[in-house]
CSV table of C-alpha atoms and ligand atoms in Angstrom, one decimal:
chain,number,residue,atom,x,y,z
A,1,MET,CA,81.2,99.0,148.2
A,2,ASN,CA,78.6,101.8,147.6
A,3,SER,CA,78.0,101.0,143.9
A,4,THR,CA,75.3,103.6,143.2
A,5,ASN,CA,77.4,106.7,143.0
A,6,CYS,CA,79.5,107.7,140.0
A,7,VAL,CA,82.9,108.8,141.3
A,8,LEU,CA,85.1,110.9,139.0
A,9,ILE,CA,88.9,110.9,139.7
A,10,GLY,CA,91.9,112.3,137.8
A,11,PHE,CA,94.7,114.8,137.9
A,12,MET,CA,94.0,118.5,138.4
A,13,GLY,CA,92.5,120.0,135.3
A,14,SER,CA,91.4,116.7,133.8
A,15,GLY,CA,87.8,117.9,133.6
A,16,LYS,CA,86.1,116.2,136.6
A,17,SER,CA,83.9,119.2,137.6
A,18,THR,CA,82.9,119.9,134.0
A,19,ILE,CA,82.0,116.3,133.3
A,20,ALA,CA,80.1,116.1,136.7
A,21,LYS,CA,78.0,119.0,135.6
A,22,ALA,CA,77.4,117.4,132.1
A,23,LEU,CA,76.3,114.1,133.8
A,24,HIS,CA,74.0,116.1,136.0
A,25,ARG,CA,72.4,117.7,132.9
A,26,ALA,CA,72.1,114.4,131.2
A,27,GLN,CA,70.9,112.3,134.1
A,28,GLY,CA,69.6,114.6,136.8
A,29,ALA,CA,71.6,113.0,139.7
A,30,LEU,CA,73.0,115.5,142.2
A,31,VAL,CA,76.7,116.5,142.1
A,32,LEU,CA,78.9,116.4,145.2
A,33,ASP,CA,82.1,118.2,144.5
A,34,SER,CA,84.6,117.5,147.3
A,35,ASP,CA,86.6,120.7,146.8
A,36,ALA,CA,83.5,122.9,146.6
A,37,LEU,CA,82.0,121.3,149.7
A,38,ILE,CA,85.2,121.5,151.7
A,39,GLU,CA,85.5,125.2,150.7
A,40,SER,CA,81.9,125.9,151.7
A,41,ASN,CA,82.1,124.1,155.0
A,42,GLU,CA,85.4,125.7,156.0
A,43,ASP,CA,84.4,129.0,154.5
A,44,LEU,CA,87.9,129.2,153.0
A,45,SER,CA,89.3,128.6,149.6
A,46,ILE,CA,91.4,125.4,149.1
A,47,LYS,CA,94.5,127.7,148.7
A,48,ALA,CA,93.7,129.4,152.1
A,49,ILE,CA,93.2,126.0,153.8
A,50,PHE,CA,96.6,124.8,152.5
A,51,ASP,CA,98.3,128.2,153.5
A,52,SER,CA,96.7,128.4,157.0
A,53,PHE,CA,96.5,124.8,158.1
A,54,GLY,CA,98.7,122.7,155.7
A,55,GLU,CA,98.1,119.8,153.4
A,56,ASP,CA,97.6,117.2,156.1
A,57,TYR,CA,94.7,119.1,157.5
A,58,PHE,CA,93.1,119.3,154.0
A,59,ARG,CA,93.7,115.5,153.5
A,60,ASP,CA,91.8,114.9,156.8
A,61,LEU,CA,88.9,116.9,155.4
A,62,GLU,CA,89.0,114.8,152.2
A,63,ARG,CA,89.0,111.6,154.3
A,64,LYS,CA,85.9,112.8,156.2
A,65,PHE,CA,84.2,113.7,152.9
A,66,CYS,CA,84.9,110.2,151.5
A,67,HIS,CA,83.7,108.4,154.7
A,68,PHE,CA,80.5,110.5,154.7
A,69,VAL,CA,79.8,109.8,151.0
A,70,ALA,CA,80.5,106.1,151.4
A,71,HIS,CA,78.1,105.8,154.3
A,72,ASN,CA,75.3,108.3,153.5
A,73,ILE,CA,75.0,109.1,149.8
A,74,GLN,CA,73.5,107.2,147.0
A,75,ASN,CA,72.7,107.9,143.3
A,76,ALA,CA,75.0,110.9,143.2
A,77,ILE,CA,77.8,112.1,140.9
A,78,VAL,CA,81.0,112.6,143.0
A,79,SER,CA,83.7,114.9,141.7
A,80,THR,CA,86.9,114.4,143.7
A,81,GLY,CA,90.0,116.5,144.2
A,82,GLY,CA,93.0,115.3,142.3
A,83,GLY,CA,94.8,113.9,145.3
A,84,MET,CA,91.9,112.0,146.9
A,85,PRO,CA,92.8,108.5,145.4
A,86,LEU,CA,96.1,108.7,147.2
A,87,PHE,CA,94.7,109.6,150.6
A,88,CYS,CA,91.2,108.0,150.6
A,89,ASP,CA,89.5,104.8,149.6
A,90,VAL,CA,87.7,106.3,146.7
A,91,ARG,CA,86.2,102.9,145.7
A,92,SER,CA,84.2,102.9,148.9
A,93,MET,CA,82.2,105.8,147.5
A,94,GLY,CA,81.0,104.1,144.3
A,95,LYS,CA,81.9,103.2,140.7
A,96,VAL,CA,85.2,105.0,139.9
A,97,PHE,CA,85.9,106.6,136.5
A,98,PHE,CA,89.4,107.8,135.9
A,99,LEU,CA,89.4,110.8,133.5
A,100,HIS,CA,92.8,110.2,131.8
A,101,LEU,CA,94.4,113.2,130.1
A,102,GLU,CA,98.0,113.7,129.0
A,103,PHE,CA,99.9,116.2,131.1
A,104,ASP,CA,100.5,118.6,128.1
A,105,ARG,CA,96.8,118.8,127.5
A,106,ILE,CA,96.2,119.6,131.2
A,107,VAL,CA,98.7,122.4,131.0
A,108,GLU,CA,97.0,123.8,127.9
A,109,ARG,CA,93.7,123.8,129.7
A,110,LEU,CA,94.7,125.4,133.0
A,111,ASP,CA,95.3,129.2,132.6
A,112,ALA,CA,97.3,131.2,135.2
A,113,GLU,CA,94.2,131.9,137.3
A,114,GLN,CA,93.3,128.2,137.4
A,115,ARG,CA,96.8,127.3,138.4
A,116,GLU,CA,96.9,130.0,141.1
A,117,LYS,CA,94.0,128.3,142.8
A,118,ARG,CA,95.8,125.0,143.0
A,119,PRO,CA,98.6,124.9,145.6
A,120,LEU,CA,100.2,121.8,144.1
A,121,PHE,CA,100.2,123.2,140.5
A,122,GLN,CA,102.5,126.2,141.2
A,123,ASP,CA,105.6,124.7,139.5
A,124,TYR,CA,105.6,122.9,136.1
A,125,ASP,CA,108.3,120.4,137.0
A,126,LEU,CA,106.8,119.5,140.4
A,127,ALA,CA,103.3,119.1,138.9
A,128,LEU,CA,104.7,116.9,136.1
A,129,LYS,CA,106.5,114.7,138.7
A,130,LEU,CA,103.3,114.5,140.7
A,131,TYR,CA,101.4,113.5,137.6
A,132,HIS,CA,103.7,110.6,136.9
A,133,GLU,CA,103.7,109.5,140.5
A,134,ARG,CA,100.0,109.5,140.6
A,135,LEU,CA,99.1,107.8,137.3
A,136,PRO,CA,99.5,104.2,138.6
A,137,HIS,CA,97.3,105.0,141.6
A,138,TYR,CA,94.6,106.4,139.4
A,139,GLN,CA,94.8,103.4,137.2
A,140,SER,CA,94.6,100.9,140.0
A,141,CYS,CA,91.7,102.7,141.8
A,142,ALA,CA,89.6,103.0,138.6
A,143,HIS,CA,86.8,100.6,137.6
A,144,TYR,CA,86.9,102.3,134.2
A,145,ILE,CA,89.5,104.5,132.5
A,146,ILE,CA,88.0,107.1,130.2
A,147,ASN,CA,90.0,109.0,127.6
A,148,ALA,CA,89.3,112.6,128.6
A,149,ASN,CA,90.8,114.0,125.4
A,150,GLN,CA,87.4,113.9,123.7
A,151,SER,CA,84.3,116.1,123.6
A,152,ILE,CA,82.3,116.6,126.8
A,153,SER,CA,79.3,114.8,125.2
A,154,THR,CA,81.4,111.8,124.2
A,155,ILE,CA,83.0,111.5,127.6
A,156,THR,CA,79.6,111.8,129.3
A,157,GLN,CA,78.1,109.2,127.0
A,158,GLU,CA,80.9,106.7,127.7
A,159,ILE,CA,80.4,107.1,131.4
A,160,LEU,CA,76.6,106.8,131.2
A,161,GLU,CA,76.9,103.6,129.2
A,162,ARG,CA,79.0,102.1,132.1
A,163,LEU,CA,76.9,103.2,135.0
B,1,S3P,C1,94.7,118.7,144.6
B,1,S3P,C2,93.7,118.9,143.6
B,1,S3P,C3,92.7,120.0,143.7
B,1,S3P,C4,92.4,120.3,145.2
B,1,S3P,C5,93.7,120.6,145.9
B,1,S3P,C6,94.7,119.4,145.9
B,1,S3P,C7,95.6,117.6,144.3
B,1,S3P,O1,91.5,119.6,143.1
B,1,S3P,O2,91.8,119.2,145.8
B,1,S3P,O3,94.3,121.7,145.3
B,1,S3P,O4,96.3,117.1,145.3
B,1,S3P,O5,95.8,117.1,143.2
B,1,S3P,P1,91.3,119.5,141.5
B,1,S3P,O6,91.7,118.2,141.0
B,1,S3P,O7,89.9,119.8,141.2
B,1,S3P,O8,92.2,120.6,140.9
């Protein structure tokens, strides 16, 4: 295992990118955000990738990202897309922190524009089903489970204490 990276996992809207940035400010390590890197490499939004090439193609890109990080990156903060733990060996990238947030809080946090960007968050009932299906996977992948229903500084502190 590559134990030097801090890997953030969790459902869409659980705050992974926000916490990654806060960790960067606190600690200085560079952030690798899987969705942002995939979008930049493909020169397409996540939504356009799903629409044009389908989910399987996107999952292949995530697997490549995961393999690359596991073999080439150290001392980074890795912010993952919400589906990565189901399709990739996220533990191979580093120490895994699951940002756990109740579904209702996630819904409160994601406005219409934020949902629009997420192909798998178009329908409330389907997203809720996905949330319940994924919860056990997140729990089993995680080295640490962090309560994400706290302030950004508290969450950041809890992660830094465990790194
Ligand atoms: C996905 C989550 C998204 C993005 C894609 C698929 C998922 O990332 O990777 O839309 O399967 O949960 P966020 O978790 O950053 O929203």
